[in-house]
Coordinates of C-alpha atoms in Angstrom, one line a residue:
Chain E
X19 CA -23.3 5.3 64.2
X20 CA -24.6 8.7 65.0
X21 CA -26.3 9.1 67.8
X22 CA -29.7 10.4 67.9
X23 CA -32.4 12.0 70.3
X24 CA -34.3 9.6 71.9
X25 CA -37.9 11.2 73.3
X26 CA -40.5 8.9 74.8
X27 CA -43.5 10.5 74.1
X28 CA -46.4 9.5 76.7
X29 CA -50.4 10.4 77.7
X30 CA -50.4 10.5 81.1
X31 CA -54.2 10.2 83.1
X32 CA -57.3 9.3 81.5
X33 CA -57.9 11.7 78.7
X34 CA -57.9 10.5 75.4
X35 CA -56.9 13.5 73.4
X36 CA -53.7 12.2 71.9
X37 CA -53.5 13.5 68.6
X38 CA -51.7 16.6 69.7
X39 CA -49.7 13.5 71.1
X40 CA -49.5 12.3 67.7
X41 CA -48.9 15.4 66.2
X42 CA -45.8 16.0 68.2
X43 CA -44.3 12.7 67.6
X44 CA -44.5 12.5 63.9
X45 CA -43.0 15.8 64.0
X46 CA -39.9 14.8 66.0
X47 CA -39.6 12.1 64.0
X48 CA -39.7 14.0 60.8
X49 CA -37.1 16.4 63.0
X50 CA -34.7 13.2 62.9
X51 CA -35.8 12.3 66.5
X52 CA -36.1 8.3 67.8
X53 CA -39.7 8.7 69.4
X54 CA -40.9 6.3 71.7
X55 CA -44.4 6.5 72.1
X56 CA -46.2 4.6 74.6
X57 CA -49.9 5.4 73.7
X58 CA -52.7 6.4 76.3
X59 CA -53.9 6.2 79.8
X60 CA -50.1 5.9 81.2
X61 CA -49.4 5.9 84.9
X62 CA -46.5 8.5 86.1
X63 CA -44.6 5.5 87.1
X64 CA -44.6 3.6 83.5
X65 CA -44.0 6.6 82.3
X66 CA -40.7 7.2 84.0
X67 CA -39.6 3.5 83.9
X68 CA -40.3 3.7 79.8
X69 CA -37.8 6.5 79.5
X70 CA -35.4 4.8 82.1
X71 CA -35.6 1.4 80.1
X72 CA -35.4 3.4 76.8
X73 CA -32.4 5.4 78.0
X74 CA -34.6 8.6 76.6
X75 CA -32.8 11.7 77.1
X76 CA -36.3 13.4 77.2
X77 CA -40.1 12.9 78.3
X78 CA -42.7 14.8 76.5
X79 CA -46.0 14.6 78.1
X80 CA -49.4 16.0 76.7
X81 CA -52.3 16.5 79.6
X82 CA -55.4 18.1 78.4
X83 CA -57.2 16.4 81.3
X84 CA -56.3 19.6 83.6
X85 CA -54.7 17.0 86.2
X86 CA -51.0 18.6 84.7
X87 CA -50.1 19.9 88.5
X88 CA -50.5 15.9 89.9
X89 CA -48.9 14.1 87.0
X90 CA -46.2 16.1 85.9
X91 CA -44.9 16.7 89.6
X92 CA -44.8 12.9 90.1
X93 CA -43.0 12.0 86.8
X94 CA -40.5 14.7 88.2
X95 CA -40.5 13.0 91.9
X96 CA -40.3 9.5 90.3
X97 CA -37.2 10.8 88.2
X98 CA -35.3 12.0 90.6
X99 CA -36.1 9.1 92.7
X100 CA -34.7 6.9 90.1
X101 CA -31.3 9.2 90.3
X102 CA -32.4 9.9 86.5
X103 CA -33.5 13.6 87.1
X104 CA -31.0 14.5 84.3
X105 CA -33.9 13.2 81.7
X106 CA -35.7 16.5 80.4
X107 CA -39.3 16.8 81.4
X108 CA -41.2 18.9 78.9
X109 CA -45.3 18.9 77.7
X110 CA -47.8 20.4 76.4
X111 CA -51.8 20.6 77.1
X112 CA -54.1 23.2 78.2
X113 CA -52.1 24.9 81.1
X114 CA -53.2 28.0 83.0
X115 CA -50.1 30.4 83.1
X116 CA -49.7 30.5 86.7
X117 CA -49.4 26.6 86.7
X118 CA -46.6 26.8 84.1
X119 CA -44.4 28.9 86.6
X120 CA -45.3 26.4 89.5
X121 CA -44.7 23.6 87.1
X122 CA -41.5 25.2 85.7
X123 CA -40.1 25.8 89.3
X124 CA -40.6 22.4 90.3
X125 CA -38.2 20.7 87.3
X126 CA -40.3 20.9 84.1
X127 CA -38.6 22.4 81.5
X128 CA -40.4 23.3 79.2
X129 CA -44.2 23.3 78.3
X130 CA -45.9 24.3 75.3
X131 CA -49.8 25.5 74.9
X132 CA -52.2 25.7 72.4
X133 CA -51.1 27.0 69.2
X134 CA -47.2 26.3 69.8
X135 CA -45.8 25.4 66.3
X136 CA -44.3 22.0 65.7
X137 CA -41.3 24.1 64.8
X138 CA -41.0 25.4 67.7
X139 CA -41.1 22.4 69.6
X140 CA -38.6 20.5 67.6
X141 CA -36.0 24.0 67.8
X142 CA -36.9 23.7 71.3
X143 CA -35.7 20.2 71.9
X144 CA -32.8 20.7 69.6
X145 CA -31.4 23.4 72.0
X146 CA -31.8 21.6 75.1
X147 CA -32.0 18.3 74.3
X148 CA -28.5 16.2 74.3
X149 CA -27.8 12.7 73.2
X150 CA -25.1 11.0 75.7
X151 CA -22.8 10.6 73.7
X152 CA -20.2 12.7 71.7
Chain Y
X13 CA -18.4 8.4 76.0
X14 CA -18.9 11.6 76.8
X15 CA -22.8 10.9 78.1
X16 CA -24.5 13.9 79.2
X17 CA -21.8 16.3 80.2
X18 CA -22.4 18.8 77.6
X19 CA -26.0 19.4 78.4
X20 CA -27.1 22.9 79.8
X21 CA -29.3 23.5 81.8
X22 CA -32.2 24.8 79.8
X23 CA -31.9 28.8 80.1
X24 CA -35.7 28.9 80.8
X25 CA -36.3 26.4 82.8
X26 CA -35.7 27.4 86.0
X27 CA -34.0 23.9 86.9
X28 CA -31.7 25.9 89.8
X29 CA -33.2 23.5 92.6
X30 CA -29.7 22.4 94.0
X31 CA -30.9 18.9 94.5
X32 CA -31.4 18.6 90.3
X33 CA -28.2 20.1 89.8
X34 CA -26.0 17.4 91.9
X35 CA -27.3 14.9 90.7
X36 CA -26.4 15.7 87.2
X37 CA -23.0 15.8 88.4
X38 CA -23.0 12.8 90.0
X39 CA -23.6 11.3 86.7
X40 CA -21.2 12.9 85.2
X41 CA -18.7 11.4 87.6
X42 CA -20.1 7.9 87.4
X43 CA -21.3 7.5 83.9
X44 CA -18.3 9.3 82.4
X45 CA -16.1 6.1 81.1
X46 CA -16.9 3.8 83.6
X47 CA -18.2 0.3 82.0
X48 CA -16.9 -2.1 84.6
X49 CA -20.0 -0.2 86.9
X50 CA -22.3 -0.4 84.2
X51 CA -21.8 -3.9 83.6
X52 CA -21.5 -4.9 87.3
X53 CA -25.0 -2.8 87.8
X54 CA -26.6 -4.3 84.6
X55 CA -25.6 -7.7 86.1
X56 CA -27.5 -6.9 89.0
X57 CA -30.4 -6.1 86.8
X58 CA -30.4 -2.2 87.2
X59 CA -32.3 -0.9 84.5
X60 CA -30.9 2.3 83.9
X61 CA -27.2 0.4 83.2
X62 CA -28.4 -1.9 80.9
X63 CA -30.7 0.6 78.7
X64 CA -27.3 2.9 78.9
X65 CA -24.9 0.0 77.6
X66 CA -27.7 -0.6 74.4
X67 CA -27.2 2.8 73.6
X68 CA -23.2 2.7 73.8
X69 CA -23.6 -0.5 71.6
X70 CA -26.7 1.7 69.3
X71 CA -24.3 4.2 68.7
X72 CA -21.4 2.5 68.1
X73 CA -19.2 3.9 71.4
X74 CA -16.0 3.9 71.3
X75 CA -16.2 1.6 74.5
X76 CA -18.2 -1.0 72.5
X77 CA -14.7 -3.3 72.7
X78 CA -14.4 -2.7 76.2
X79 CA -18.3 -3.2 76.8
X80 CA -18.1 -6.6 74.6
X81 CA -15.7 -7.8 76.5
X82 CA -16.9 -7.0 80.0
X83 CA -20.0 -8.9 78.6
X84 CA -18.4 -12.1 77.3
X85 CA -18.6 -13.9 80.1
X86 CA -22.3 -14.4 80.5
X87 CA -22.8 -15.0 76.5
X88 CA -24.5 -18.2 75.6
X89 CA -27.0 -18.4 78.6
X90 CA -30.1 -17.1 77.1
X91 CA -33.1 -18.5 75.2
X92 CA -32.9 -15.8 72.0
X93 CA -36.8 -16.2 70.1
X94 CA -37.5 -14.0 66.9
X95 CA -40.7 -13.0 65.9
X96 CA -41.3 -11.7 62.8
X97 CA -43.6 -11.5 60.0
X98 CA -45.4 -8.6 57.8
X99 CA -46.8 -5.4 59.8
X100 CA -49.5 -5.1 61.3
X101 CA -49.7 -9.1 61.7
X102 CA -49.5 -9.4 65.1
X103 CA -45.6 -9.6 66.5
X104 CA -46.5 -7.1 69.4
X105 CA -49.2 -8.1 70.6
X106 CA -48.0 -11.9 70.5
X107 CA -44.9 -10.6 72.0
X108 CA -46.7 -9.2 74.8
X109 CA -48.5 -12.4 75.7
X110 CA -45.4 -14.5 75.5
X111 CA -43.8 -12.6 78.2
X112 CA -46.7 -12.5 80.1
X113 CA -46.6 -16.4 80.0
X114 CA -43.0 -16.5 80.5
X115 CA -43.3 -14.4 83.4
X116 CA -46.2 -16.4 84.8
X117 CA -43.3 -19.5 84.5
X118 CA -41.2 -17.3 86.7
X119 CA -38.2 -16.5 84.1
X120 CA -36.9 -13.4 83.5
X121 CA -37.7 -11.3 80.2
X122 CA -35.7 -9.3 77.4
X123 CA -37.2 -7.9 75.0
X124 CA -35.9 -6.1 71.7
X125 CA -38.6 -4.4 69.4
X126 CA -37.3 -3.4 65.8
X127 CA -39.1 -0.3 64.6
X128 CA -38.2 0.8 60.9
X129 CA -36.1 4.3 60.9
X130 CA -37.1 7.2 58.1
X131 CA -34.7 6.6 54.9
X132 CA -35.2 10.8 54.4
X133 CA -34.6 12.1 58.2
X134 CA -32.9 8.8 59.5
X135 CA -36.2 9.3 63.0
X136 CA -38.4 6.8 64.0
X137 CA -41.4 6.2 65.7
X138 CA -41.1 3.3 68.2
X139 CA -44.6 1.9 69.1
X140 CA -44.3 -1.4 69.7
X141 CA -44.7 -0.6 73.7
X142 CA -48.0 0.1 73.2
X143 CA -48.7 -3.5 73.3
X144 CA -46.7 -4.4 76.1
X145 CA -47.5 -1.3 79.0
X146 CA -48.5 -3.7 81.1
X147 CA -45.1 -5.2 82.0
X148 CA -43.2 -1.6 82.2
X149 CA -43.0 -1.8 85.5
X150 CA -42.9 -5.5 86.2
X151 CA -39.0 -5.3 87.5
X152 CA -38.5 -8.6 85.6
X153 CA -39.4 -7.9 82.1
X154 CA -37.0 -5.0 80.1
X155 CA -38.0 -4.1 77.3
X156 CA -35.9 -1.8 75.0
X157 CA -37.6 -0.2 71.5
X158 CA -34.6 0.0 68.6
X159 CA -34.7 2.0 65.8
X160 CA -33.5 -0.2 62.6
X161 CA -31.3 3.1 61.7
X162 CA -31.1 2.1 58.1
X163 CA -30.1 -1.3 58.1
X164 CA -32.4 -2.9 55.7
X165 CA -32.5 -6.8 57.0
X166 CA -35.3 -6.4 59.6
X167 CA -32.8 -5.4 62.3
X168 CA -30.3 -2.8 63.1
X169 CA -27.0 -3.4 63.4
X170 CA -26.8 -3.4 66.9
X171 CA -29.4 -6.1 67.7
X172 CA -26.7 -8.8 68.4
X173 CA -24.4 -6.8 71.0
X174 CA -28.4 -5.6 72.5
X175 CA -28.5 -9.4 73.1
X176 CA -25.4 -9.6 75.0
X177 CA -26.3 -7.1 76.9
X178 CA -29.3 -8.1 77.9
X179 CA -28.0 -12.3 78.4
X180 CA -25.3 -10.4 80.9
X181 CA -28.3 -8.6 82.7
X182 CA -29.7 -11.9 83.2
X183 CA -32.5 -12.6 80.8
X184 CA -33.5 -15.9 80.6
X185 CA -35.5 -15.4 77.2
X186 CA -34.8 -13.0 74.9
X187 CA -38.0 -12.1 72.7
X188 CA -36.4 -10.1 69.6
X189 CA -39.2 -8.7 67.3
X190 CA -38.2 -7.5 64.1
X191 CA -39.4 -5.0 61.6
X192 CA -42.7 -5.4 60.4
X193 CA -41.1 -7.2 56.8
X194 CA -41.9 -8.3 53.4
X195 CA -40.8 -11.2 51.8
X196 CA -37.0 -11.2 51.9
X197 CA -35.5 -9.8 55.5
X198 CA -34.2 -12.7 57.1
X199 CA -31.6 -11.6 59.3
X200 CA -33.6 -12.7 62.3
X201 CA -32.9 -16.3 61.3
X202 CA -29.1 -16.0 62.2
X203 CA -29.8 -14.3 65.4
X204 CA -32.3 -16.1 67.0
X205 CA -32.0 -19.7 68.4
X206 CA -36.0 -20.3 67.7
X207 CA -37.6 -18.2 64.6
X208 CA -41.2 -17.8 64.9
X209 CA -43.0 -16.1 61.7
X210 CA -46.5 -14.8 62.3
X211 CA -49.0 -14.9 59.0
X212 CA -52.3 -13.7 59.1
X213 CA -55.3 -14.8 57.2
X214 CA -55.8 -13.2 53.5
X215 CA -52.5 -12.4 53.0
X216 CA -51.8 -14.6 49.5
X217 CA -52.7 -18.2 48.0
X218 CA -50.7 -21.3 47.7
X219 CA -48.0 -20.0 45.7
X220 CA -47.3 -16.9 48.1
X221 CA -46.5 -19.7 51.0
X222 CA -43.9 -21.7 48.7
X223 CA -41.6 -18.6 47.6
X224 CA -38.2 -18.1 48.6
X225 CA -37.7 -15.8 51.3
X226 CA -38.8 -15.1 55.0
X227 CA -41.7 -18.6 54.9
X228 CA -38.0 -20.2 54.6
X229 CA -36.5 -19.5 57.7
X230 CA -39.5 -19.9 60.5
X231 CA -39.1 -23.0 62.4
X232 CA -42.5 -22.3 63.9
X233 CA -45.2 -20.6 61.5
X234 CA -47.6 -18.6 64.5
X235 CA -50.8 -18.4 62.3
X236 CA -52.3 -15.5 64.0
X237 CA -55.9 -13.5 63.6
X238 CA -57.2 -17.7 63.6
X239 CA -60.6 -16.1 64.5
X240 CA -61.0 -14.4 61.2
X241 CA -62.2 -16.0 58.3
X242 CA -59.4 -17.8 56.1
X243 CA -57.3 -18.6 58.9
X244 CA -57.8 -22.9 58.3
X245 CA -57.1 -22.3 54.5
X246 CA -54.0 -20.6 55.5
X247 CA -53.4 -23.1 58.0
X248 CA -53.6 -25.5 54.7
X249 CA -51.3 -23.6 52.5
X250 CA -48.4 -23.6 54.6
X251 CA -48.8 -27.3 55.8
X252 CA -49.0 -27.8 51.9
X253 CA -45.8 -25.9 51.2
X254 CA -43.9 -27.4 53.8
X255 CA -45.2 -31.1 52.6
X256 CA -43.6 -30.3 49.5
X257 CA -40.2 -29.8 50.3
X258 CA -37.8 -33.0 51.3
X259 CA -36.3 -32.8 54.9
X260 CA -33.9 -35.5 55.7
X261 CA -34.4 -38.1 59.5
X262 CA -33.8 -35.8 62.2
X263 CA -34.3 -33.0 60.7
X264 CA -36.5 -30.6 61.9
X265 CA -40.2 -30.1 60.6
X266 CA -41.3 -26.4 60.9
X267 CA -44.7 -26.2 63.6
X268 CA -47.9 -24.8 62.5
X269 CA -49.3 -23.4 65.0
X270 CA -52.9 -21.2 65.2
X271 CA -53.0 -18.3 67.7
X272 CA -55.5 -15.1 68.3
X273 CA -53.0 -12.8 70.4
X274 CA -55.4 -10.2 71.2
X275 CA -57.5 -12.5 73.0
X276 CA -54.3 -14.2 74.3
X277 CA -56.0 -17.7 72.5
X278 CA -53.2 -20.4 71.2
X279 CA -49.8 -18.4 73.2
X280 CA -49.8 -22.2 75.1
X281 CA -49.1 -23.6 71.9
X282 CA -46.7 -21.1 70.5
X283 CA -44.8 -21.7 73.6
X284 CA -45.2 -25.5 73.4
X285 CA -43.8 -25.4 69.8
X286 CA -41.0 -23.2 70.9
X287 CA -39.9 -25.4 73.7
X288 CA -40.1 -28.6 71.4
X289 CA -37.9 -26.7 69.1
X290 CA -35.5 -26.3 71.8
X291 CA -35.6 -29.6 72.6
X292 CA -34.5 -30.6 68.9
X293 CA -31.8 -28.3 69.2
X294 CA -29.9 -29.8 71.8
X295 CA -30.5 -33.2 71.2
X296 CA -29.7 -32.5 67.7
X297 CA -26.4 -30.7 68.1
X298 CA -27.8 -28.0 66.0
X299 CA -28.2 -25.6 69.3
X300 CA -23.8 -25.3 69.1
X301 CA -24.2 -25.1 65.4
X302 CA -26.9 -22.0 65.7
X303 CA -24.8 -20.4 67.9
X304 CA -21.9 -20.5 66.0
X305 CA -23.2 -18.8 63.1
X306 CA -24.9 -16.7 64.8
X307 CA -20.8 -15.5 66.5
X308 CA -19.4 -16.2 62.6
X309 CA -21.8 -13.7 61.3
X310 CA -21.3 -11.4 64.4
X311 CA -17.6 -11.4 63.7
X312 CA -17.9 -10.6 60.0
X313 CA -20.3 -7.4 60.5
X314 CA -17.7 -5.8 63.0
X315 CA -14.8 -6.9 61.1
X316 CA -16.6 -5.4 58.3
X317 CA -17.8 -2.5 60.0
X318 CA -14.0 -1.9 61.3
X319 CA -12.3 -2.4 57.9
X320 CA -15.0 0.3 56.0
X321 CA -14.2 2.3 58.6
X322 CA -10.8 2.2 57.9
X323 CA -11.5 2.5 53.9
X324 CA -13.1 5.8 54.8
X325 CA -10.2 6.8 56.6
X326 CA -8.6 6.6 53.4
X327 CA -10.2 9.0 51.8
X328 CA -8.4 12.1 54.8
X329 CA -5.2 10.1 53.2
X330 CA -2.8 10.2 50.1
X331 CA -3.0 6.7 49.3
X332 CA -6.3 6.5 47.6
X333 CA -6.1 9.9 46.1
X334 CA -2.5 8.5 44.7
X335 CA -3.8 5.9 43.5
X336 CA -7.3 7.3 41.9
X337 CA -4.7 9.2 39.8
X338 CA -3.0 6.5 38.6
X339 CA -6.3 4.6 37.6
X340 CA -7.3 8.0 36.2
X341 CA -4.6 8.8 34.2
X342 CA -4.8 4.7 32.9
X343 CA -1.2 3.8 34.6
X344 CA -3.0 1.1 36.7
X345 CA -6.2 -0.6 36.8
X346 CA -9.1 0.0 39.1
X347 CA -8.7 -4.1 40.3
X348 CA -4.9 -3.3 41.0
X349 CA -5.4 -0.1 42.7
X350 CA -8.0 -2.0 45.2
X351 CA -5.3 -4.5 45.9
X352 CA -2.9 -2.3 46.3
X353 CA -5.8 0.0 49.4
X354 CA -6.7 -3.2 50.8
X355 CA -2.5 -4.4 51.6
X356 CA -2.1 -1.2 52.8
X357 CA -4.7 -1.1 55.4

């Protein structure tokens, strides 16, 4: 059996804007990707233990809340607390440029803002996303 | 296994922070191979083990032998439950609430949640979670989303190893929902010790409950939505179907049970009907002779998987090509030229 990309795809905080959420997981899915999505109002820490218990090899988190600097660096603290740092972090929401370099300096990959293609998304996992196994 | 080892760094992430970068390579060093640790860390109920031995047995590892052995041992010890039943019906939610009963009784929780794959990109969206966030970080609850990956029986293929697995991490109950299904995917019945089928009102009339298929296999019928109208008349029609069939002393008489999951109304009963069930099957004997079938039809799907394998092999070979040209040119027929591939395999 193949093995496939599995993404847990989560909505961290209180906002309830997920159907750029949505949007993004029907497209990975259409992309061939196993999406695990989790739904709203998800703490940091279910977050991380969802991806841990799903053996994800990435997170993709949407924030349109503007709380992206709090939740995203504590998904990346609880990672590497969990010795599972080696699970991509990347997102998307509406994210002031200056917060993408901080955010991008402290272990988020990638993150996407308004307008981003689901193309470019799915080429985006596909180049630096790995399954574990050969 | 070759786990993450490929994977780059992505070139624009700026991931240089040295702490990130060793502890990718202490994975590679630990992961790399080493199933004795994973098993010995999955027994003690590490997380990140057990969800990494359900993928070597998702994706068919070449380490699955090694990984099924390692896990024999502790086979046998769990209570495996299947809930199943049309989408939409219910099987999440009902799922969630069992565990959180089972958890109030102190046991420890597996559970496995079939999602259907795509039959045109072979993805998946898992969202049967959704229900259950609120154990994700209760340290005695794992729960593992599977993608059906084209197997058509309610189940993927490697929803019986995820079992052993999970038994060797030291569930005491395994809940295994299936695909949301029609009438006919039944696989669930030779998995599970205790099938429950969940039916909502205004689903179909008498004659839907008495057809062949998955109304055959529950051995407790979870009537869920009860609050909504309908629910006693399809309470009626599946007492009625099961009044008409002929069940011999002893045997087992499928429970009826009415339940409204998202107001967490009847779960008691569904777990009362469950245990009773159990009961039956250990006083009955039929608990050994679940189980057995259950390991027969384990051992037929890999032996089967194995020898298609090996067909497919084949076709890099000369043997079938030889002998499609003997059946071609009318020197042999097709039902000799089979028995001919299958001695030689």
């Amino acid at each position: 059996m193949q093995a496939r990309i599995r993404v847990v795809v989560a909505k961290p905080g209180l906002d309830g804007h997920d159907r750029g959420a949505k949007v993004v997981a029907r497209a990975l899915r259409d992309a061939g990707m196993e999406v695990v999505y989790t739904g709203l109002h998800q703490t940091p820490e279910q977050i991380v233990e969802t991806a841990i218990q799903e053996d994800a090899d990435a997170i993709g988190l949407s924030v349109l809340s503007g709380a992206h600097m709090t939740l995203f660096r504590r998904v990346i603290e609880l990672l590497a607390e969990r010795d599972a740092g080696d699970i991509v972090v990347f997102g998307g929401g509406i994210i002031p440029a200056d917060d993408i370099a901080e955010l991008e300096s402290l272990g988020v990959a990638k993150l996407f803002t308004p307008g981003a293609t689901t193309a470019s998304i799915i080429e985006w996992v596909r180049a630096n996303v790995t399954t574990p196994v050969a | 296994m070759s786990e993450r080892t490929e994977r780059e760094l992505p070139a624009e992430s700026g991931q240089t922070a040295e702490g990130h970068e060793s502890t990718r390579i202490r994975h590679r060093v630990s992961r790399r191979h080493d199933v004795p640790t994973l098993v010995a860390r999955a027994r003690e109920g590490d997380a990140r083990s057990v969800a990494r031995l359900i993928t070597l047995v998702e994706n068919g590892d070449p380490a699955l032998p090694e990984v099924a052995a390692a896990l024999a041992p502790y086979a046998g010890h769990a209570q495996v439950v299947g809930l199943t039943g049309s989408p939409g019906v219910g099987k999440s939610t009902t799922t969630n609430e069992l565990v959180k009963a089972l958890r109030a009784a102190g046991r420890r929780v597996g559970v496995l949640a079939v999602d259907p794959s795509s039959p045109f990109t072979g993805g998946a969206i898992l969202g049967d979670r959704i229900r259950m966030q609120e154990h994700t970080t209760d340290r005695g609850v794992y729960i593992r989303s599977m993608s059906s990956r084209g197997q058509l029986g309610g189940l993927s293929a490697a929803t019986p190893q995820a079992v052993r697995v999970l038994e060797g991490a030291g569930c005491e109950v395994i809940l295994v929902e299936t695909v949301g299904v029609g009438q006919a995917e039944v696989e669930i019945a030779s998995l599970a010790d205790t099938t429950l089928v969940l039916l909502a009102p205004g689903m179909g009339d008498a004659i839907q409950a008495v057809k062949a298929g998955v109304l055959e296999i529950a051995d407790v019928f979870v009537i869920n939505k009860a609050d909504r109208p309908g629910a006693d008349a399809t309470y009626r029609d599946i007492q009625g179907m099961l009044g008409l069939g002929e069940r011999a002393a002893g045997d087992w008489r499928p429970q009826v049970v009415r339940a409204t999951a998202v107001r967490a109304e009847g779960i008691d009963d569904v777990l009362t009907a469950i245990e009773k069930h159990r009961t039956w099957l250990e006083t009955s004997g039929n608990l050994t002779a679940r189980r057995e079938r259950r390991a027969s039809v384990e051992v037929e799907a890999i032996a089967l998987g194995t020898l298609r394998a090996r067909i497919g092999d084949l076709k890099h070979g000369t043997a079938l090509s030889t002998l499609a040209s003997a059946v071609a040119a009318g020197e042999i027929d097709p039902y000799a030229a089979a028995e001919d591939l299958i001695k030689g395999l």
